[in-house]
């Protein structure tokens, strides 16, 4: 377990690791799940609200007496089905407890400490840390948007099965991200129930902007699928048109072969010396006339 205390140096508050006895009460504690199982009785009474039966698949916030508890799982934007961080938290009047479940939660928190500015209360600290979770999400979403543009550029030459699998993969990513930002917005609204409405307004607005961005990407993905389907339909129509033209070209020849293949008696062309040559000339002329007609009508 890592403890951090709030100190004031050079006119500003900051957090530093506790050095043991004689230090102020911990302002921030970082635990793993095993340490939390041993210590949770010091903070909570009753049922485990932090996903004690295994990692939660969503972000949620619950009240447990005068303590606000929750679970946060941050999905990877670039990698479908993976989570960047997974953690529980317990917000008390005098301290904030983080319980690491997945990813380097300790490294993430320690990396954010130098940038923290609002340390008036544990709730201010929690809001700043949660804001940090979304700090680079807009950049990551922009990179995802660039990948969708690259996918659109390769659409004409792409293998249909490969392209559709890529669309399905991006759809799953965006679906998870949309649910994540929706849950973050709901969590922010739950935090406001504690009375600090203004404190969480910026957080909620940020989550909603990211949620709207994901919604636009999902619409782009849907339009991309419709465009690809239209392209495939156009290709099939061209193939069917070509097959129709070829069939029409040889239809008169089929009629001729069927006609003279009946071998009726007294068919003068069968006995004529130049009958075979005449049939070749007639067939060639018919094909030439049909080709000229199709070219004029722009079927080719």
PDB file of C-alpha atoms in Angstrom:
ATOM      1  CA  UNK A   1       0.000   0.000   0.000  1.00  0.00           C
ATOM      2  CA  UNK A   2       1.299   3.467  -0.936  1.00  0.00           C
ATOM      3  CA  UNK A   3       0.271   6.514   1.093  1.00  0.00           C
ATOM      4  CA  UNK A   4       0.505  10.128  -0.056  1.00  0.00           C
ATOM      5  CA  UNK A   5       0.130  13.185   2.134  1.00  0.00           C
ATOM      6  CA  UNK A   6      -0.801  16.728   1.205  1.00  0.00           C
ATOM      7  CA  UNK A   7       1.901  19.306   1.887  1.00  0.00           C
ATOM      8  CA  UNK A   8       2.362  22.974   1.011  1.00  0.00           C
ATOM      9  CA  UNK A   9       5.657  23.966  -0.542  1.00  0.00           C
ATOM     10  CA  UNK A  10       6.593  27.269  -2.189  1.00  0.00           C
ATOM     11  CA  UNK A  11       3.062  28.551  -1.884  1.00  0.00           C
ATOM     12  CA  UNK A  12       1.302  25.618  -3.555  1.00  0.00           C
ATOM     13  CA  UNK A  13      -0.205  22.356  -2.391  1.00  0.00           C
ATOM     14  CA  UNK A  14       1.155  19.094  -3.680  1.00  0.00           C
ATOM     15  CA  UNK A  15       1.160  15.388  -2.831  1.00  0.00           C
ATOM     16  CA  UNK A  16       4.217  13.414  -1.830  1.00  0.00           C
ATOM     17  CA  UNK A  17       4.767   9.905  -0.572  1.00  0.00           C
ATOM     18  CA  UNK A  18       4.383   9.498   3.177  1.00  0.00           C
ATOM     19  CA  UNK A  19       7.609   8.813   5.027  1.00  0.00           C
ATOM     20  CA  UNK A  20       5.956   7.106   8.001  1.00  0.00           C
ATOM     21  CA  UNK A  21       5.391   8.241  11.565  1.00  0.00           C
ATOM     22  CA  UNK A  22       4.904  11.912  12.295  1.00  0.00           C
ATOM     23  CA  UNK A  23       3.397  12.582   8.877  1.00  0.00           C
ATOM     24  CA  UNK A  24      -0.077  14.088   8.324  1.00  0.00           C
ATOM     25  CA  UNK A  25      -3.010  11.759   7.716  1.00  0.00           C
ATOM     26  CA  UNK A  26      -2.905  10.150   4.258  1.00  0.00           C
ATOM     27  CA  UNK A  27      -4.738  12.145   1.595  1.00  0.00           C
ATOM     28  CA  UNK A  28      -4.393   9.483  -1.115  1.00  0.00           C
ATOM     29  CA  UNK A  29      -3.909   5.715  -0.754  1.00  0.00           C
ATOM     30  CA  UNK A  30      -3.063   3.234  -3.508  1.00  0.00           C
ATOM     31  CA  UNK A  31      -3.824  -0.438  -2.869  1.00  0.00           C
ATOM     32  CA  UNK A  32      -4.048  -3.629  -4.853  1.00  0.00           C
ATOM     33  CA  UNK A  33      -7.080  -5.895  -4.528  1.00  0.00           C
ATOM     34  CA  UNK A  34      -5.556  -8.125  -1.838  1.00  0.00           C
ATOM     35  CA  UNK A  35      -4.663  -5.135   0.330  1.00  0.00           C
ATOM     36  CA  UNK A  36      -8.185  -3.758  -0.140  1.00  0.00           C
ATOM     37  CA  UNK A  37      -9.733  -7.041   1.010  1.00  0.00           C
ATOM     38  CA  UNK A  38      -7.761  -6.741   4.239  1.00  0.00           C
ATOM     39  CA  UNK A  39      -8.431  -3.025   4.803  1.00  0.00           C
ATOM     40  CA  UNK A  40     -11.946  -2.511   3.432  1.00  0.00           C
ATOM     41  CA  UNK A  41     -13.507  -3.016   6.860  1.00  0.00           C
ATOM     42  CA  UNK A  42     -11.753   0.174   8.020  1.00  0.00           C
ATOM     43  CA  UNK A  43     -13.636   2.191   5.393  1.00  0.00           C
ATOM     44  CA  UNK A  44     -16.840   0.365   4.489  1.00  0.00           C
ATOM     45  CA  UNK A  45     -19.549  -1.590   6.226  1.00  0.00           C
ATOM     46  CA  UNK A  46     -21.816  -4.117   4.540  1.00  0.00           C
ATOM     47  CA  UNK A  47     -21.738  -5.370   0.960  1.00  0.00           C
ATOM     48  CA  UNK A  48     -18.665  -4.919  -1.226  1.00  0.00           C
ATOM     49  CA  UNK A  49     -19.507  -2.193  -3.766  1.00  0.00           C
ATOM     50  CA  UNK A  50     -16.286  -2.343  -5.772  1.00  0.00           C
ATOM     51  CA  UNK A  51     -16.862  -5.382  -7.944  1.00  0.00           C
ATOM     52  CA  UNK A  52     -15.724  -7.876  -5.323  1.00  0.00           C
ATOM     53  CA  UNK A  53     -16.911 -10.824  -7.443  1.00  0.00           C
ATOM     54  CA  UNK A  54     -14.464  -9.968 -10.214  1.00  0.00           C
ATOM     55  CA  UNK A  55     -13.587  -7.018 -12.433  1.00  0.00           C
ATOM     56  CA  UNK A  56     -16.528  -4.909 -13.518  1.00  0.00           C
ATOM     57  CA  UNK A  57     -17.314  -4.577 -17.216  1.00  0.00           C
ATOM     58  CA  UNK A  58     -18.465  -0.981 -16.863  1.00  0.00           C
ATOM     59  CA  UNK A  59     -17.924   2.262 -15.011  1.00  0.00           C
ATOM     60  CA  UNK A  60     -20.237   2.766 -12.070  1.00  0.00           C
ATOM     61  CA  UNK A  61     -20.560   4.915  -8.960  1.00  0.00           C
ATOM     62  CA  UNK A  62     -22.481   4.019  -5.792  1.00  0.00           C
ATOM     63  CA  UNK A  63     -23.073   5.524  -2.389  1.00  0.00           C
ATOM     64  CA  UNK A  64     -22.121   3.391   0.612  1.00  0.00           C
ATOM     65  CA  UNK A  65     -23.126   5.393   3.660  1.00  0.00           C
ATOM     66  CA  UNK A  66     -21.126   8.632   3.652  1.00  0.00           C
ATOM     67  CA  UNK A  67     -18.590   7.093   1.263  1.00  0.00           C
ATOM     68  CA  UNK A  68     -18.782   7.299  -2.528  1.00  0.00           C
ATOM     69  CA  UNK A  69     -17.414   4.178  -4.223  1.00  0.00           C
ATOM     70  CA  UNK A  70     -17.006   3.233  -7.832  1.00  0.00           C
ATOM     71  CA  UNK A  71     -15.311   1.169 -10.513  1.00  0.00           C
ATOM     72  CA  UNK A  72     -13.632   2.569 -13.619  1.00  0.00           C
ATOM     73  CA  UNK A  73     -12.443   0.519 -16.576  1.00  0.00           C
ATOM     74  CA  UNK A  74     -10.800   2.529 -19.330  1.00  0.00           C
ATOM     75  CA  UNK A  75     -10.917   0.853 -22.769  1.00  0.00           C
ATOM     76  CA  UNK A  76      -8.055   1.017 -25.219  1.00  0.00           C
ATOM     77  CA  UNK A  77      -9.049   3.166 -28.185  1.00  0.00           C
ATOM     78  CA  UNK A  78      -6.546   1.622 -30.598  1.00  0.00           C
ATOM     79  CA  UNK A  79      -6.967  -2.015 -29.504  1.00  0.00           C
ATOM     80  CA  UNK A  80     -10.417  -3.601 -29.541  1.00  0.00           C
ATOM     81  CA  UNK A  81     -11.475  -5.579 -26.473  1.00  0.00           C
ATOM     82  CA  UNK A  82      -8.588  -4.404 -24.268  1.00  0.00           C
ATOM     83  CA  UNK A  83      -8.590  -2.143 -21.233  1.00  0.00           C
ATOM     84  CA  UNK A  84      -5.923   0.444 -20.548  1.00  0.00           C
ATOM     85  CA  UNK A  85      -6.717   0.720 -16.840  1.00  0.00           C
ATOM     86  CA  UNK A  86      -9.101  -0.878 -14.385  1.00  0.00           C
ATOM     87  CA  UNK A  87      -9.531   0.396 -10.852  1.00  0.00           C
ATOM     88  CA  UNK A  88     -11.909   0.879  -7.973  1.00  0.00           C
ATOM     89  CA  UNK A  89     -12.039   3.907  -5.736  1.00  0.00           C
ATOM     90  CA  UNK A  90     -13.447   4.902  -2.377  1.00  0.00           C
ATOM     91  CA  UNK A  91     -14.023   8.609  -1.771  1.00  0.00           C
ATOM     92  CA  UNK A  92     -14.098   9.516   1.923  1.00  0.00           C
ATOM     93  CA  UNK A  93     -14.477  12.979   3.480  1.00  0.00           C
ATOM     94  CA  UNK A  94     -10.770  13.112   4.374  1.00  0.00           C
ATOM     95  CA  UNK A  95      -9.045  10.827   1.857  1.00  0.00           C
ATOM     96  CA  UNK A  96      -9.234   9.060  -1.488  1.00  0.00           C
ATOM     97  CA  UNK A  97      -8.468   5.353  -1.893  1.00  0.00           C
ATOM     98  CA  UNK A  98      -7.622   3.788  -5.273  1.00  0.00           C
ATOM     99  CA  UNK A  99      -7.713   0.007  -5.721  1.00  0.00           C
ATOM    100  CA  UNK A 100      -5.764  -1.190  -8.753  1.00  0.00           C
ATOM    101  CA  UNK A 101      -7.342  -4.045 -10.720  1.00  0.00           C
ATOM    102  CA  UNK A 102      -5.920  -3.876 -14.230  1.00  0.00           C
ATOM    103  CA  UNK A 103      -2.975  -2.076 -15.823  1.00  0.00           C
ATOM    104  CA  UNK A 104      -0.399   0.103 -14.093  1.00  0.00           C
ATOM    105  CA  UNK A 105      -2.749   2.169 -11.919  1.00  0.00           C
ATOM    106  CA  UNK A 106       0.057   3.144  -9.549  1.00  0.00           C
ATOM    107  CA  UNK A 107       2.255   4.357 -12.406  1.00  0.00           C
ATOM    108  CA  UNK A 108      -0.649   6.297 -13.892  1.00  0.00           C
ATOM    109  CA  UNK A 109      -1.463   8.060 -10.592  1.00  0.00           C
ATOM    110  CA  UNK A 110       2.179   8.872  -9.844  1.00  0.00           C
ATOM    111  CA  UNK A 111       2.602  10.236 -13.357  1.00  0.00           C
ATOM    112  CA  UNK A 112      -0.311  12.600 -12.775  1.00  0.00           C
ATOM    113  CA  UNK A 113       0.819  13.886  -9.352  1.00  0.00           C
ATOM    114  CA  UNK A 114       3.137  16.704 -10.580  1.00  0.00           C
ATOM    115  CA  UNK A 115       0.329  18.189 -12.695  1.00  0.00           C
ATOM    116  CA  UNK A 116      -2.286  18.228  -9.933  1.00  0.00           C
ATOM    117  CA  UNK A 117      -3.419  21.711  -8.963  1.00  0.00           C
ATOM    118  CA  UNK A 118      -6.729  21.396  -7.103  1.00  0.00           C
ATOM    119  CA  UNK A 119      -6.139  19.640  -3.788  1.00  0.00           C
ATOM    120  CA  UNK A 120      -8.737  21.420  -1.665  1.00  0.00           C
ATOM    121  CA  UNK A 121     -10.493  18.115  -0.946  1.00  0.00           C
ATOM    122  CA  UNK A 122     -10.335  14.424  -1.927  1.00  0.00           C
ATOM    123  CA  UNK A 123     -13.237  15.096  -4.298  1.00  0.00           C
ATOM    124  CA  UNK A 124     -11.222  17.779  -6.120  1.00  0.00           C
ATOM    125  CA  UNK A 125      -8.344  15.306  -6.389  1.00  0.00           C
ATOM    126  CA  UNK A 126     -10.631  12.604  -7.800  1.00  0.00           C
ATOM    127  CA  UNK A 127     -12.078  14.976 -10.391  1.00  0.00           C
ATOM    128  CA  UNK A 128      -8.610  16.019 -11.578  1.00  0.00           C
ATOM    129  CA  UNK A 129      -7.469  12.405 -11.848  1.00  0.00           C
ATOM    130  CA  UNK A 130     -10.592  11.429 -13.783  1.00  0.00           C
ATOM    131  CA  UNK A 131     -10.117  14.430 -16.084  1.00  0.00           C
ATOM    132  CA  UNK A 132      -6.638  13.070 -16.715  1.00  0.00           C
ATOM    133  CA  UNK A 133      -8.152   9.795 -17.930  1.00  0.00           C
ATOM    134  CA  UNK A 134      -9.744  11.691 -20.818  1.00  0.00           C
ATOM    135  CA  UNK A 135      -6.844  14.075 -21.382  1.00  0.00           C
ATOM    136  CA  UNK A 136      -5.515  12.471 -24.573  1.00  0.00           C
ATOM    137  CA  UNK A 137      -8.690  10.741 -25.731  1.00  0.00           C
ATOM    138  CA  UNK A 138      -9.471  13.412 -28.326  1.00  0.00           C
ATOM    139  CA  UNK A 139      -6.059  12.839 -29.915  1.00  0.00           C
ATOM    140  CA  UNK A 140      -6.609   9.073 -29.875  1.00  0.00           C
ATOM    141  CA  UNK A 141     -10.048   9.494 -31.457  1.00  0.00           C
ATOM    142  CA  UNK A 142      -8.486  11.692 -34.151  1.00  0.00           C
ATOM    143  CA  UNK A 143      -6.017   8.897 -34.945  1.00  0.00           C
ATOM    144  CA  UNK A 144      -8.917   6.460 -35.121  1.00  0.00           C
ATOM    145  CA  UNK A 145     -10.658   8.851 -37.519  1.00  0.00           C
ATOM    146  CA  UNK A 146      -7.529   8.905 -39.710  1.00  0.00           C
ATOM    147  CA  UNK A 147      -7.567   5.101 -39.842  1.00  0.00           C
ATOM    148  CA  UNK A 148     -11.198   5.197 -40.990  1.00  0.00           C
ATOM    149  CA  UNK A 149     -10.193   7.640 -43.737  1.00  0.00           C
ATOM    150  CA  UNK A 150      -7.397   5.274 -44.805  1.00  0.00           C
ATOM    151  CA  UNK A 151      -9.922   2.440 -44.856  1.00  0.00           C
ATOM    152  CA  UNK A 152     -12.186   4.530 -47.067  1.00  0.00           C
ATOM    153  CA  UNK A 153      -9.279   5.241 -49.429  1.00  0.00           C
ATOM    154  CA  UNK A 154      -8.564   1.515 -49.843  1.00  0.00           C
ATOM    155  CA  UNK A 155     -12.209   0.627 -50.384  1.00  0.00           C
ATOM    156  CA  UNK A 156     -12.142   0.217 -54.182  1.00  0.00           C
ATOM    157  CA  UNK A 157      -9.279  -2.300 -54.147  1.00  0.00           C
ATOM    158  CA  UNK A 158     -10.139  -4.043 -50.875  1.00  0.00           C
ATOM    159  CA  UNK A 159     -11.198  -7.657 -50.590  1.00  0.00           C
ATOM    160  CA  UNK A 160     -14.874  -7.617 -49.499  1.00  0.00           C
ATOM    161  CA  UNK A 161     -14.410 -10.110 -46.639  1.00  0.00           C
ATOM    162  CA  UNK A 162     -11.335  -8.312 -45.284  1.00  0.00           C
ATOM    163  CA  UNK A 163     -13.029  -4.935 -45.571  1.00  0.00           C
ATOM    164  CA  UNK A 164     -16.202  -6.059 -43.797  1.00  0.00           C
ATOM    165  CA  UNK A 165     -14.158  -7.639 -40.985  1.00  0.00           C
ATOM    166  CA  UNK A 166     -12.329  -4.319 -40.533  1.00  0.00           C
ATOM    167  CA  UNK A 167     -15.659  -2.475 -40.394  1.00  0.00           C
ATOM    168  CA  UNK A 168     -16.950  -4.906 -37.760  1.00  0.00           C
ATOM    169  CA  UNK A 169     -13.781  -4.430 -35.700  1.00  0.00           C
ATOM    170  CA  UNK A 170     -14.134  -0.636 -35.751  1.00  0.00           C
ATOM    171  CA  UNK A 171     -17.840  -0.915 -34.973  1.00  0.00           C
ATOM    172  CA  UNK A 172     -17.049  -2.909 -31.818  1.00  0.00           C
ATOM    173  CA  UNK A 173     -14.425  -0.359 -30.781  1.00  0.00           C
ATOM    174  CA  UNK A 174     -16.773   2.582 -31.214  1.00  0.00           C
ATOM    175  CA  UNK A 175     -19.616   0.769 -29.492  1.00  0.00           C
ATOM    176  CA  UNK A 176     -17.456   0.150 -26.401  1.00  0.00           C
ATOM    177  CA  UNK A 177     -16.177   3.731 -26.407  1.00  0.00           C
ATOM    178  CA  UNK A 178     -19.686   5.132 -26.745  1.00  0.00           C
ATOM    179  CA  UNK A 179     -20.842   3.065 -23.768  1.00  0.00           C
ATOM    180  CA  UNK A 180     -17.759   4.121 -21.775  1.00  0.00           C
ATOM    181  CA  UNK A 181     -18.325   7.859 -22.262  1.00  0.00           C
ATOM    182  CA  UNK A 182     -22.037   7.463 -21.566  1.00  0.00           C
ATOM    183  CA  UNK A 183     -21.163   5.787 -18.269  1.00  0.00           C
ATOM    184  CA  UNK A 184     -18.607   8.489 -17.442  1.00  0.00           C
ATOM    185  CA  UNK A 185     -21.280  11.136 -17.995  1.00  0.00           C
ATOM    186  CA  UNK A 186     -23.662   9.225 -15.732  1.00  0.00           C
ATOM    187  CA  UNK A 187     -20.899   8.897 -13.120  1.00  0.00           C
ATOM    188  CA  UNK A 188     -20.313  12.656 -13.209  1.00  0.00           C
ATOM    189  CA  UNK A 189     -24.019  13.264 -12.652  1.00  0.00           C
ATOM    190  CA  UNK A 190     -23.895  10.853  -9.716  1.00  0.00           C
ATOM    191  CA  UNK A 191     -20.970  12.796  -8.255  1.00  0.00           C
ATOM    192  CA  UNK A 192     -23.066  15.962  -8.470  1.00  0.00           C
ATOM    193  CA  UNK A 193     -25.575  14.408  -6.094  1.00  0.00           C
ATOM    194  CA  UNK A 194     -23.003  14.957  -3.352  1.00  0.00           C
ATOM    195  CA  UNK A 195     -23.624  18.708  -3.620  1.00  0.00           C
ATOM    196  CA  UNK A 196     -20.589  19.765  -5.698  1.00  0.00           C
ATOM    197  CA  UNK A 197     -22.497  20.433  -8.926  1.00  0.00           C
ATOM    198  CA  UNK A 198     -20.171  23.130 -10.320  1.00  0.00           C
ATOM    199  CA  UNK A 199     -17.101  21.001  -9.609  1.00  0.00           C
ATOM    200  CA  UNK A 200     -18.273  18.243 -11.955  1.00  0.00           C
ATOM    201  CA  UNK A 201     -19.813  20.371 -14.732  1.00  0.00           C
ATOM    202  CA  UNK A 202     -16.562  20.569 -16.707  1.00  0.00           C
ATOM    203  CA  UNK A 203     -15.986  16.829 -16.335  1.00  0.00           C
ATOM    204  CA  UNK A 204     -19.502  16.019 -17.588  1.00  0.00           C
ATOM    205  CA  UNK A 205     -19.168  18.446 -20.516  1.00  0.00           C
ATOM    206  CA  UNK A 206     -15.823  16.870 -21.482  1.00  0.00           C
ATOM    207  CA  UNK A 207     -17.266  13.349 -21.394  1.00  0.00           C
ATOM    208  CA  UNK A 208     -20.273  14.456 -23.453  1.00  0.00           C
ATOM    209  CA  UNK A 209     -18.044  16.048 -26.119  1.00  0.00           C
ATOM    210  CA  UNK A 210     -16.089  12.816 -26.452  1.00  0.00           C
ATOM    211  CA  UNK A 211     -19.348  10.868 -26.559  1.00  0.00           C
ATOM    212  CA  UNK A 212     -20.590  13.131 -29.374  1.00  0.00           C
ATOM    213  CA  UNK A 213     -17.306  12.628 -31.250  1.00  0.00           C
ATOM    214  CA  UNK A 214     -17.699   8.861 -31.001  1.00  0.00           C
ATOM    215  CA  UNK A 215     -21.279   9.241 -32.246  1.00  0.00           C
ATOM    216  CA  UNK A 216     -20.029  11.107 -35.335  1.00  0.00           C
ATOM    217  CA  UNK A 217     -17.438   8.388 -35.992  1.00  0.00           C
ATOM    218  CA  UNK A 218     -20.155   5.731 -35.749  1.00  0.00           C
ATOM    219  CA  UNK A 219     -22.222   7.648 -38.303  1.00  0.00           C
ATOM    220  CA  UNK A 220     -19.162   7.880 -40.577  1.00  0.00           C
ATOM    221  CA  UNK A 221     -18.661   4.137 -40.203  1.00  0.00           C
ATOM    222  CA  UNK A 222     -22.284   3.480 -41.147  1.00  0.00           C
ATOM    223  CA  UNK A 223     -21.965   5.715 -44.214  1.00  0.00           C
ATOM    224  CA  UNK A 224     -18.735   3.932 -45.134  1.00  0.00           C
ATOM    225  CA  UNK A 225     -20.506   0.577 -44.995  1.00  0.00           C
ATOM    226  CA  UNK A 226     -23.356   1.890 -47.153  1.00  0.00           C
ATOM    227  CA  UNK A 227     -20.866   3.352 -49.642  1.00  0.00           C
ATOM    228  CA  UNK A 228     -18.991   0.049 -49.832  1.00  0.00           C
ATOM    229  CA  UNK A 229     -22.257  -1.822 -50.374  1.00  0.00           C
ATOM    230  CA  UNK A 230     -23.192   0.615 -53.158  1.00  0.00           C
ATOM    231  CA  UNK A 231     -19.773   0.039 -54.741  1.00  0.00           C
ATOM    232  CA  UNK A 232     -20.250  -3.728 -54.585  1.00  0.00           C
ATOM    233  CA  UNK A 233     -23.727  -3.396 -56.115  1.00  0.00           C
ATOM    234  CA  UNK A 234     -22.296  -1.278 -58.941  1.00  0.00           C
ATOM    235  CA  UNK A 235     -19.634  -3.926 -59.606  1.00  0.00           C
ATOM    236  CA  UNK A 236     -22.246  -6.666 -59.700  1.00  0.00           C
ATOM    237  CA  UNK A 237     -24.396  -4.581 -62.038  1.00  0.00           C
ATOM    238  CA  UNK A 238     -21.444  -4.129 -64.403  1.00  0.00           C
ATOM    239  CA  UNK A 239     -20.770  -7.864 -64.411  1.00  0.00           C
ATOM    240  CA  UNK A 240     -24.431  -8.661 -65.018  1.00  0.00           C
ATOM    241  CA  UNK A 241     -24.544  -6.057 -67.797  1.00  0.00           C
ATOM    242  CA  UNK A 242     -21.504  -7.608 -69.460  1.00  0.00           C
ATOM    243  CA  UNK A 243     -23.005 -11.091 -69.239  1.00  0.00           C
ATOM    244  CA  UNK A 244     -26.250  -9.781 -70.725  1.00  0.00           C
ATOM    245  CA  UNK A 245     -24.390  -8.179 -73.639  1.00  0.00           C
ATOM    246  CA  UNK A 246     -22.408 -11.367 -74.320  1.00  0.00           C
ATOM    247  CA  UNK A 247     -25.588 -13.453 -74.198  1.00  0.00           C
ATOM    248  CA  UNK A 248     -27.349 -11.045 -76.562  1.00  0.00           C
ATOM    249  CA  UNK A 249     -24.399 -11.055 -78.977  1.00  0.00           C
ATOM    250  CA  UNK A 250     -24.543 -14.795 -79.441  1.00  0.00           C
ATOM    251  CA  UNK A 251     -28.309 -15.176 -79.408  1.00  0.00           C
ATOM    252  CA  UNK A 252     -28.631 -14.875 -83.263  1.00  0.00           C
ATOM    253  CA  UNK A 253     -25.852 -17.431 -83.669  1.00  0.00           C
ATOM    254  CA  UNK A 254     -27.720 -19.766 -81.338  1.00  0.00           C
ATOM    255  CA  UNK A 255     -30.821 -19.292 -83.511  1.00  0.00           C
ATOM    256  CA  UNK A 256     -28.862 -20.091 -86.688  1.00  0.00           C
ATOM    257  CA  UNK A 257     -27.262 -23.217 -85.272  1.00  0.00           C
ATOM    258  CA  UNK A 258     -30.599 -24.392 -83.944  1.00  0.00           C
ATOM    259  CA  UNK A 259     -32.327 -23.675 -87.254  1.00  0.00           C
ATOM    260  CA  UNK A 260     -29.849 -25.491 -89.451  1.00  0.00           C
ATOM    261  CA  UNK A 261     -29.245 -28.171 -86.883  1.00  0.00           C
ATOM    262  CA  UNK A 262     -32.742 -29.540 -87.530  1.00  0.00           C
ATOM    263  CA  UNK A 263     -31.504 -31.087 -90.836  1.00  0.00           C
ATOM    264  CA  UNK A 264     -34.853 -31.021 -92.603  1.00  0.00           C
ATOM    265  CA  UNK A 265     -34.953 -32.447 -96.111  1.00  0.00           C
ATOM    266  CA  UNK A 266     -34.786 -30.043 -99.037  1.00  0.00           C
ATOM    267  CA  UNK A 267     -32.938 -27.286 -97.150  1.00  0.00           C
ATOM    268  CA  UNK A 268     -31.146 -25.764-100.168  1.00  0.00           C
ATOM    269  CA  UNK A 269     -28.387 -24.129 -98.083  1.00  0.00           C
ATOM    270  CA  UNK A 270     -27.177 -27.537 -96.959  1.00  0.00           C
ATOM    271  CA  UNK A 271     -26.465 -28.606-100.526  1.00  0.00           C
ATOM    272  CA  UNK A 272     -25.223 -25.223-101.737  1.00  0.00           C
ATOM    273  CA  UNK A 273     -21.528 -25.092-102.515  1.00  0.00           C
ATOM    274  CA  UNK A 274     -21.039 -21.795-100.663  1.00  0.00           C
ATOM    275  CA  UNK A 275     -23.563 -22.424 -97.879  1.00  0.00           C
ATOM    276  CA  UNK A 276     -20.998 -22.807 -95.108  1.00  0.00           C
ATOM    277  CA  UNK A 277     -19.128 -19.642 -96.157  1.00  0.00           C
ATOM    278  CA  UNK A 278     -22.394 -17.721 -96.469  1.00  0.00           C
ATOM    279  CA  UNK A 279     -23.395 -18.758 -92.952  1.00  0.00           C
ATOM    280  CA  UNK A 280     -20.063 -17.494 -91.587  1.00  0.00           C
ATOM    281  CA  UNK A 281     -20.525 -14.153 -93.360  1.00  0.00           C
ATOM    282  CA  UNK A 282     -24.092 -13.764 -92.071  1.00  0.00           C
ATOM    283  CA  UNK A 283     -23.054 -14.629 -88.499  1.00  0.00           C
ATOM    284  CA  UNK A 284     -20.118 -12.192 -88.600  1.00  0.00           C
ATOM    285  CA  UNK A 285     -22.330  -9.437 -89.998  1.00  0.00           C
ATOM    286  CA  UNK A 286     -24.900  -9.978 -87.259  1.00  0.00           C
ATOM    287  CA  UNK A 287     -22.251  -9.809 -84.526  1.00  0.00           C
ATOM    288  CA  UNK A 288     -20.726  -6.659 -86.072  1.00  0.00           C
ATOM    289  CA  UNK A 289     -24.130  -4.958 -86.249  1.00  0.00           C
ATOM    290  CA  UNK A 290     -24.863  -5.834 -82.618  1.00  0.00           C
ATOM    291  CA  UNK A 291     -21.472  -4.576 -81.449  1.00  0.00           C
ATOM    292  CA  UNK A 292     -22.010  -1.303 -83.318  1.00  0.00           C
ATOM    293  CA  UNK A 293     -25.462  -0.963 -81.747  1.00  0.00           C
ATOM    294  CA  UNK A 294     -24.163  -1.592 -78.228  1.00  0.00           C
ATOM    295  CA  UNK A 295     -21.318   0.895 -78.697  1.00  0.00           C
ATOM    296  CA  UNK A 296     -23.760   3.529 -79.934  1.00  0.00           C
ATOM    297  CA  UNK A 297     -25.969   2.932 -76.878  1.00  0.00           C
ATOM    298  CA  UNK A 298     -22.842   3.043 -74.639  1.00  0.00           C
ATOM    299  CA  UNK A 299     -23.275  -0.457 -73.256  1.00  0.00           C
ATOM    300  CA  UNK A 300     -19.490  -0.895 -73.525  1.00  0.00           C
TER     301      UNK A 300
END
